[in-house]
């Protein structure tokens, strides 16, 4: 079956269809990862996007239950140079084609992904329509022109209910803006008592949970589309230690008075170099974002830049100069990607421990006693 991808600049790619039949629109982006297509497909941060893989061969090692980053994929389309329908991997439980069919995702193969990637790098991300239909190019252009880029991706990907992943150590509230399973996995490995909450949970609701720390998760889209989260974070800075990842990093910056901007074509892949300004060490990191904190906007705030991207010098890490709070633009849980940055979870827990020493929590009896004395 034939599939076609039409970009808003009028370029038409014609190839072979795999996965589901149908049609979808979205922002066309590219990912430079060599492996990890299952994690890419199941990463909620790709909500509303049609993803092009620069690695030419996809599907060769199949799909396994253990490698999902979310239960339901939110991606709008998958673009590859070559699709391998029969995987060769002892862990594989089913194929890439079967996964896309199961979740209604259209795939296209046998197109020049190198040309498409160079076009995106030159012109920036563009809207596109991916279809297996026989509609004319004029009809597709009309549908694409009338489509809108999603603005509610966080609401689509966040949990609707509060739930827990019990542990015996620090209680961490994980604000879910479209969180990857890898973040919860890293907290579970450290035996944290994790409470996962919806994106619109208020500061007062979080206070009632009496957490030791707050983790702001990754997620899709423009951070300015979730102003309620910015307000919540701004209220909690200085009260409870905070660690932000990806979208959480951007929300932390906005809540602290900095600003964000849309990148020309974003950072997506498991091979992005980031420099730690304190040590001058370079880390190879996993990234997936289309927005970044603007460097100039950090000036005049209480934030300090801790990491920069070695490719384009964009801001990759921040810390608060007064309060226990820091963030990174990349993914220390790294799935797919290198795991050399997962030490940041240990630094987060150490920051919590240091905060407890400086600000010991008073017992309930002490609070009642103080209240009684105040009443007298």
PDB file of C-alpha atoms in Angstrom, residues 91-278:
ATOM      1  CA  UNK A  91      13.428 -10.575  23.391  1.00  0.00           C
ATOM      2  CA  UNK A  92      10.977  -9.543  20.647  1.00  0.00           C
ATOM      3  CA  UNK A  93       7.326 -10.330  21.392  1.00  0.00           C
ATOM      4  CA  UNK A  94       5.840  -8.769  18.256  1.00  0.00           C
ATOM      5  CA  UNK A  95       6.761  -6.448  15.399  1.00  0.00           C
ATOM      6  CA  UNK A  96       6.894  -2.689  14.888  1.00  0.00           C
ATOM      7  CA  UNK A  97       4.175  -3.025  12.255  1.00  0.00           C
ATOM      8  CA  UNK A  98       1.882  -4.782  14.756  1.00  0.00           C
ATOM      9  CA  UNK A  99       2.472  -2.077  17.375  1.00  0.00           C
ATOM     10  CA  UNK A 100       1.506   0.713  14.977  1.00  0.00           C
ATOM     11  CA  UNK A 101      -1.581  -1.172  13.817  1.00  0.00           C
ATOM     12  CA  UNK A 102      -2.657  -1.806  17.411  1.00  0.00           C
ATOM     13  CA  UNK A 103      -2.575   1.912  18.259  1.00  0.00           C
ATOM     14  CA  UNK A 104      -3.782   3.354  14.939  1.00  0.00           C
ATOM     15  CA  UNK A 105      -0.477   4.977  13.983  1.00  0.00           C
ATOM     16  CA  UNK A 106       0.352   5.463  10.307  1.00  0.00           C
ATOM     17  CA  UNK A 107       3.898   4.651   9.170  1.00  0.00           C
ATOM     18  CA  UNK A 108       5.696   5.433   5.922  1.00  0.00           C
ATOM     19  CA  UNK A 109       8.919   3.857   4.626  1.00  0.00           C
ATOM     20  CA  UNK A 110      11.083   3.914   1.502  1.00  0.00           C
ATOM     21  CA  UNK A 111      11.399   7.698   1.363  1.00  0.00           C
ATOM     22  CA  UNK A 112      14.558   9.818   1.464  1.00  0.00           C
ATOM     23  CA  UNK A 113      14.718  10.575   5.206  1.00  0.00           C
ATOM     24  CA  UNK A 114      18.115  12.232   4.730  1.00  0.00           C
ATOM     25  CA  UNK A 115      16.536  14.799   2.395  1.00  0.00           C
ATOM     26  CA  UNK A 116      13.614  15.292   4.794  1.00  0.00           C
ATOM     27  CA  UNK A 117      15.935  15.835   7.758  1.00  0.00           C
ATOM     28  CA  UNK A 118      18.054  18.354   5.867  1.00  0.00           C
ATOM     29  CA  UNK A 119      14.868  20.181   4.867  1.00  0.00           C
ATOM     30  CA  UNK A 120      13.724  20.407   8.507  1.00  0.00           C
ATOM     31  CA  UNK A 121      17.164  21.627   9.594  1.00  0.00           C
ATOM     32  CA  UNK A 122      17.038  24.306   6.888  1.00  0.00           C
ATOM     33  CA  UNK A 123      13.414  25.463   7.185  1.00  0.00           C
ATOM     34  CA  UNK A 124      12.620  24.434  10.760  1.00  0.00           C
ATOM     35  CA  UNK A 125       9.880  22.127  11.947  1.00  0.00           C
ATOM     36  CA  UNK A 126       6.785  22.160   9.763  1.00  0.00           C
ATOM     37  CA  UNK A 127       3.264  20.851   9.842  1.00  0.00           C
ATOM     38  CA  UNK A 128       2.694  17.737   7.795  1.00  0.00           C
ATOM     39  CA  UNK A 129      -0.074  15.339   6.839  1.00  0.00           C
ATOM     40  CA  UNK A 130       0.601  11.593   6.601  1.00  0.00           C
ATOM     41  CA  UNK A 131      -1.972   9.507   4.781  1.00  0.00           C
ATOM     42  CA  UNK A 132      -2.709   6.185   3.106  1.00  0.00           C
ATOM     43  CA  UNK A 133      -5.783   7.611   1.374  1.00  0.00           C
ATOM     44  CA  UNK A 134      -6.160   8.308  -2.352  1.00  0.00           C
ATOM     45  CA  UNK A 135      -7.031  11.979  -1.796  1.00  0.00           C
ATOM     46  CA  UNK A 136      -5.582  14.472  -4.249  1.00  0.00           C
ATOM     47  CA  UNK A 137      -2.649  16.689  -3.307  1.00  0.00           C
ATOM     48  CA  UNK A 138      -4.986  19.694  -3.397  1.00  0.00           C
ATOM     49  CA  UNK A 139      -7.322  18.007  -0.910  1.00  0.00           C
ATOM     50  CA  UNK A 140      -4.411  17.149   1.377  1.00  0.00           C
ATOM     51  CA  UNK A 141      -3.127  20.734   1.224  1.00  0.00           C
ATOM     52  CA  UNK A 142      -6.552  22.029   2.208  1.00  0.00           C
ATOM     53  CA  UNK A 143      -6.754  19.636   5.170  1.00  0.00           C
ATOM     54  CA  UNK A 144      -3.244  20.519   6.266  1.00  0.00           C
ATOM     55  CA  UNK A 145      -3.916  24.259   6.044  1.00  0.00           C
ATOM     56  CA  UNK A 146      -7.043  23.852   8.156  1.00  0.00           C
ATOM     57  CA  UNK A 147      -5.314  21.775  10.837  1.00  0.00           C
ATOM     58  CA  UNK A 148      -4.006  23.232  14.082  1.00  0.00           C
ATOM     59  CA  UNK A 149      -0.933  22.334  16.093  1.00  0.00           C
ATOM     60  CA  UNK A 150      -2.099  20.868  19.408  1.00  0.00           C
ATOM     61  CA  UNK A 151      -1.912  23.125  22.462  1.00  0.00           C
ATOM     62  CA  UNK A 152      -3.294  20.697  25.074  1.00  0.00           C
ATOM     63  CA  UNK A 153      -0.688  17.934  24.842  1.00  0.00           C
ATOM     64  CA  UNK A 154       0.086  18.004  28.568  1.00  0.00           C
ATOM     65  CA  UNK A 155      -3.585  17.482  29.455  1.00  0.00           C
ATOM     66  CA  UNK A 156      -3.740  14.625  26.935  1.00  0.00           C
ATOM     67  CA  UNK A 157      -0.704  12.799  28.319  1.00  0.00           C
ATOM     68  CA  UNK A 158      -0.873  13.517  32.071  1.00  0.00           C
ATOM     69  CA  UNK A 159      -2.549  11.148  34.491  1.00  0.00           C
ATOM     70  CA  UNK A 160      -6.066  12.131  35.561  1.00  0.00           C
ATOM     71  CA  UNK A 161      -5.790  10.557  38.997  1.00  0.00           C
ATOM     72  CA  UNK A 162      -3.413  10.546  41.926  1.00  0.00           C
ATOM     73  CA  UNK A 163      -1.719   7.185  42.480  1.00  0.00           C
ATOM     74  CA  UNK A 164       1.295   5.909  44.397  1.00  0.00           C
ATOM     75  CA  UNK A 165       4.344   3.740  43.901  1.00  0.00           C
ATOM     76  CA  UNK A 166       5.215   2.874  47.524  1.00  0.00           C
ATOM     77  CA  UNK A 167       8.699   2.926  48.989  1.00  0.00           C
ATOM     78  CA  UNK A 168      10.246   3.230  52.428  1.00  0.00           C
ATOM     79  CA  UNK A 169      12.448   6.295  51.938  1.00  0.00           C
ATOM     80  CA  UNK A 170      11.859   9.886  50.784  1.00  0.00           C
ATOM     81  CA  UNK A 171       8.363  10.822  49.680  1.00  0.00           C
ATOM     82  CA  UNK A 172       8.552  12.382  46.226  1.00  0.00           C
ATOM     83  CA  UNK A 173       5.621  14.040  44.486  1.00  0.00           C
ATOM     84  CA  UNK A 174       6.048  13.420  40.763  1.00  0.00           C
ATOM     85  CA  UNK A 175       4.114  16.057  38.829  1.00  0.00           C
ATOM     86  CA  UNK A 176       3.099  14.240  35.654  1.00  0.00           C
ATOM     87  CA  UNK A 177       3.205  16.493  32.583  1.00  0.00           C
ATOM     88  CA  UNK A 178       3.557  13.452  30.310  1.00  0.00           C
ATOM     89  CA  UNK A 179       6.126  11.565  32.339  1.00  0.00           C
ATOM     90  CA  UNK A 180       8.248   8.730  30.992  1.00  0.00           C
ATOM     91  CA  UNK A 181       8.312   5.464  32.929  1.00  0.00           C
ATOM     92  CA  UNK A 182      12.079   5.853  33.238  1.00  0.00           C
ATOM     93  CA  UNK A 183      11.697   8.648  35.803  1.00  0.00           C
ATOM     94  CA  UNK A 184       9.535   6.498  38.055  1.00  0.00           C
ATOM     95  CA  UNK A 185      11.935   3.591  37.532  1.00  0.00           C
ATOM     96  CA  UNK A 186      14.899   5.662  38.774  1.00  0.00           C
ATOM     97  CA  UNK A 187      12.963   6.789  41.860  1.00  0.00           C
ATOM     98  CA  UNK A 188      11.806   3.233  42.566  1.00  0.00           C
ATOM     99  CA  UNK A 189      15.381   1.941  42.348  1.00  0.00           C
ATOM    100  CA  UNK A 190      16.222   4.376  45.157  1.00  0.00           C
ATOM    101  CA  UNK A 191      13.256   3.078  47.204  1.00  0.00           C
ATOM    102  CA  UNK A 192      11.454   6.437  47.152  1.00  0.00           C
ATOM    103  CA  UNK A 193       7.805   6.661  48.164  1.00  0.00           C
ATOM    104  CA  UNK A 194       6.422   8.232  44.979  1.00  0.00           C
ATOM    105  CA  UNK A 195       3.071   9.995  44.655  1.00  0.00           C
ATOM    106  CA  UNK A 196       2.197  10.676  41.006  1.00  0.00           C
ATOM    107  CA  UNK A 197      -0.174  13.623  40.546  1.00  0.00           C
ATOM    108  CA  UNK A 198      -1.943  15.289  37.567  1.00  0.00           C
ATOM    109  CA  UNK A 199      -0.429  18.300  35.840  1.00  0.00           C
ATOM    110  CA  UNK A 200      -2.986  20.706  37.317  1.00  0.00           C
ATOM    111  CA  UNK A 201      -2.501  19.714  40.957  1.00  0.00           C
ATOM    112  CA  UNK A 202      -2.339  22.844  43.109  1.00  0.00           C
ATOM    113  CA  UNK A 203       0.406  23.870  45.497  1.00  0.00           C
ATOM    114  CA  UNK A 204      -1.972  23.478  48.430  1.00  0.00           C
ATOM    115  CA  UNK A 205      -2.858  19.926  47.415  1.00  0.00           C
ATOM    116  CA  UNK A 206       0.836  19.067  47.171  1.00  0.00           C
ATOM    117  CA  UNK A 207       1.540  20.574  50.587  1.00  0.00           C
ATOM    118  CA  UNK A 208      -1.105  18.291  52.123  1.00  0.00           C
ATOM    119  CA  UNK A 209       0.852  15.295  50.802  1.00  0.00           C
ATOM    120  CA  UNK A 210       3.817  16.414  52.930  1.00  0.00           C
ATOM    121  CA  UNK A 211       6.479  15.468  50.373  1.00  0.00           C
ATOM    122  CA  UNK A 212      10.215  15.563  50.959  1.00  0.00           C
ATOM    123  CA  UNK A 213      10.766  16.636  47.371  1.00  0.00           C
ATOM    124  CA  UNK A 214       8.993  17.432  44.103  1.00  0.00           C
ATOM    125  CA  UNK A 215      10.017  16.158  40.674  1.00  0.00           C
ATOM    126  CA  UNK A 216       8.720  18.055  37.649  1.00  0.00           C
ATOM    127  CA  UNK A 217       8.507  15.567  34.785  1.00  0.00           C
ATOM    128  CA  UNK A 218       9.114  15.806  31.092  1.00  0.00           C
ATOM    129  CA  UNK A 219       6.196  16.396  28.748  1.00  0.00           C
ATOM    130  CA  UNK A 220       5.158  17.628  25.299  1.00  0.00           C
ATOM    131  CA  UNK A 221       4.591  21.031  23.796  1.00  0.00           C
ATOM    132  CA  UNK A 222       5.095  24.656  24.789  1.00  0.00           C
ATOM    133  CA  UNK A 223       5.591  25.168  28.556  1.00  0.00           C
ATOM    134  CA  UNK A 224       3.595  28.403  28.348  1.00  0.00           C
ATOM    135  CA  UNK A 225       0.520  26.327  27.486  1.00  0.00           C
ATOM    136  CA  UNK A 226       0.347  25.128  31.124  1.00  0.00           C
ATOM    137  CA  UNK A 227       0.223  28.381  33.153  1.00  0.00           C
ATOM    138  CA  UNK A 228      -1.407  26.609  36.096  1.00  0.00           C
ATOM    139  CA  UNK A 229       1.723  24.477  36.495  1.00  0.00           C
ATOM    140  CA  UNK A 230       3.935  27.575  36.393  1.00  0.00           C
ATOM    141  CA  UNK A 231       1.897  29.105  39.225  1.00  0.00           C
ATOM    142  CA  UNK A 232       2.121  25.928  41.291  1.00  0.00           C
ATOM    143  CA  UNK A 233       5.886  25.669  40.894  1.00  0.00           C
ATOM    144  CA  UNK A 234       6.410  29.354  41.713  1.00  0.00           C
ATOM    145  CA  UNK A 235       4.488  28.914  44.982  1.00  0.00           C
ATOM    146  CA  UNK A 236       6.527  25.882  46.026  1.00  0.00           C
ATOM    147  CA  UNK A 237      10.039  27.149  45.246  1.00  0.00           C
ATOM    148  CA  UNK A 238      11.757  27.665  48.585  1.00  0.00           C
ATOM    149  CA  UNK A 239       9.324  25.461  50.514  1.00  0.00           C
ATOM    150  CA  UNK A 240      10.130  22.016  49.131  1.00  0.00           C
ATOM    151  CA  UNK A 241      13.226  20.825  47.191  1.00  0.00           C
ATOM    152  CA  UNK A 242      12.515  20.666  43.432  1.00  0.00           C
ATOM    153  CA  UNK A 243      14.097  18.797  40.521  1.00  0.00           C
ATOM    154  CA  UNK A 244      12.896  19.521  36.971  1.00  0.00           C
ATOM    155  CA  UNK A 245      13.476  17.415  33.851  1.00  0.00           C
ATOM    156  CA  UNK A 246      12.932  18.634  30.254  1.00  0.00           C
ATOM    157  CA  UNK A 247       9.503  20.353  30.280  1.00  0.00           C
ATOM    158  CA  UNK A 248       9.872  20.454  34.072  1.00  0.00           C
ATOM    159  CA  UNK A 249      13.117  22.382  33.553  1.00  0.00           C
ATOM    160  CA  UNK A 250      11.322  24.937  31.390  1.00  0.00           C
ATOM    161  CA  UNK A 251       8.458  25.292  33.880  1.00  0.00           C
ATOM    162  CA  UNK A 252      10.973  25.809  36.694  1.00  0.00           C
ATOM    163  CA  UNK A 253      12.637  28.565  34.646  1.00  0.00           C
ATOM    164  CA  UNK A 254       9.347  30.306  33.859  1.00  0.00           C
ATOM    165  CA  UNK A 255       8.271  30.078  37.505  1.00  0.00           C
ATOM    166  CA  UNK A 256      11.545  31.751  38.484  1.00  0.00           C
ATOM    167  CA  UNK A 257      11.143  34.693  36.100  1.00  0.00           C
ATOM    168  CA  UNK A 258      13.126  33.452  33.080  1.00  0.00           C
ATOM    169  CA  UNK A 259      11.711  32.931  29.587  1.00  0.00           C
ATOM    170  CA  UNK A 260      11.578  30.202  26.938  1.00  0.00           C
ATOM    171  CA  UNK A 261      11.662  30.169  23.135  1.00  0.00           C
ATOM    172  CA  UNK A 262      10.904  27.710  20.345  1.00  0.00           C
ATOM    173  CA  UNK A 263      13.968  26.162  18.731  1.00  0.00           C
ATOM    174  CA  UNK A 264      14.274  25.981  14.943  1.00  0.00           C
ATOM    175  CA  UNK A 265      14.198  22.180  14.836  1.00  0.00           C
ATOM    176  CA  UNK A 266      14.722  21.071  18.449  1.00  0.00           C
ATOM    177  CA  UNK A 267      16.942  18.441  20.043  1.00  0.00           C
ATOM    178  CA  UNK A 268      15.799  14.828  19.707  1.00  0.00           C
ATOM    179  CA  UNK A 269      18.032  11.800  20.079  1.00  0.00           C
ATOM    180  CA  UNK A 270      20.350   9.912  22.406  1.00  0.00           C
ATOM    181  CA  UNK A 271      23.637  11.522  21.393  1.00  0.00           C
ATOM    182  CA  UNK A 272      23.596  15.214  22.360  1.00  0.00           C
ATOM    183  CA  UNK A 273      26.729  16.628  24.096  1.00  0.00           C
ATOM    184  CA  UNK A 274      26.176  18.757  27.200  1.00  0.00           C
ATOM    185  CA  UNK A 275      28.870  20.586  29.195  1.00  0.00           C
ATOM    186  CA  UNK A 276      28.752  20.791  32.993  1.00  0.00           C
ATOM    187  CA  UNK A 277      30.056  24.312  33.705  1.00  0.00           C
ATOM    188  CA  UNK A 278      31.193  23.412  37.237  1.00  0.00           C
TER     189      UNK A 278
END
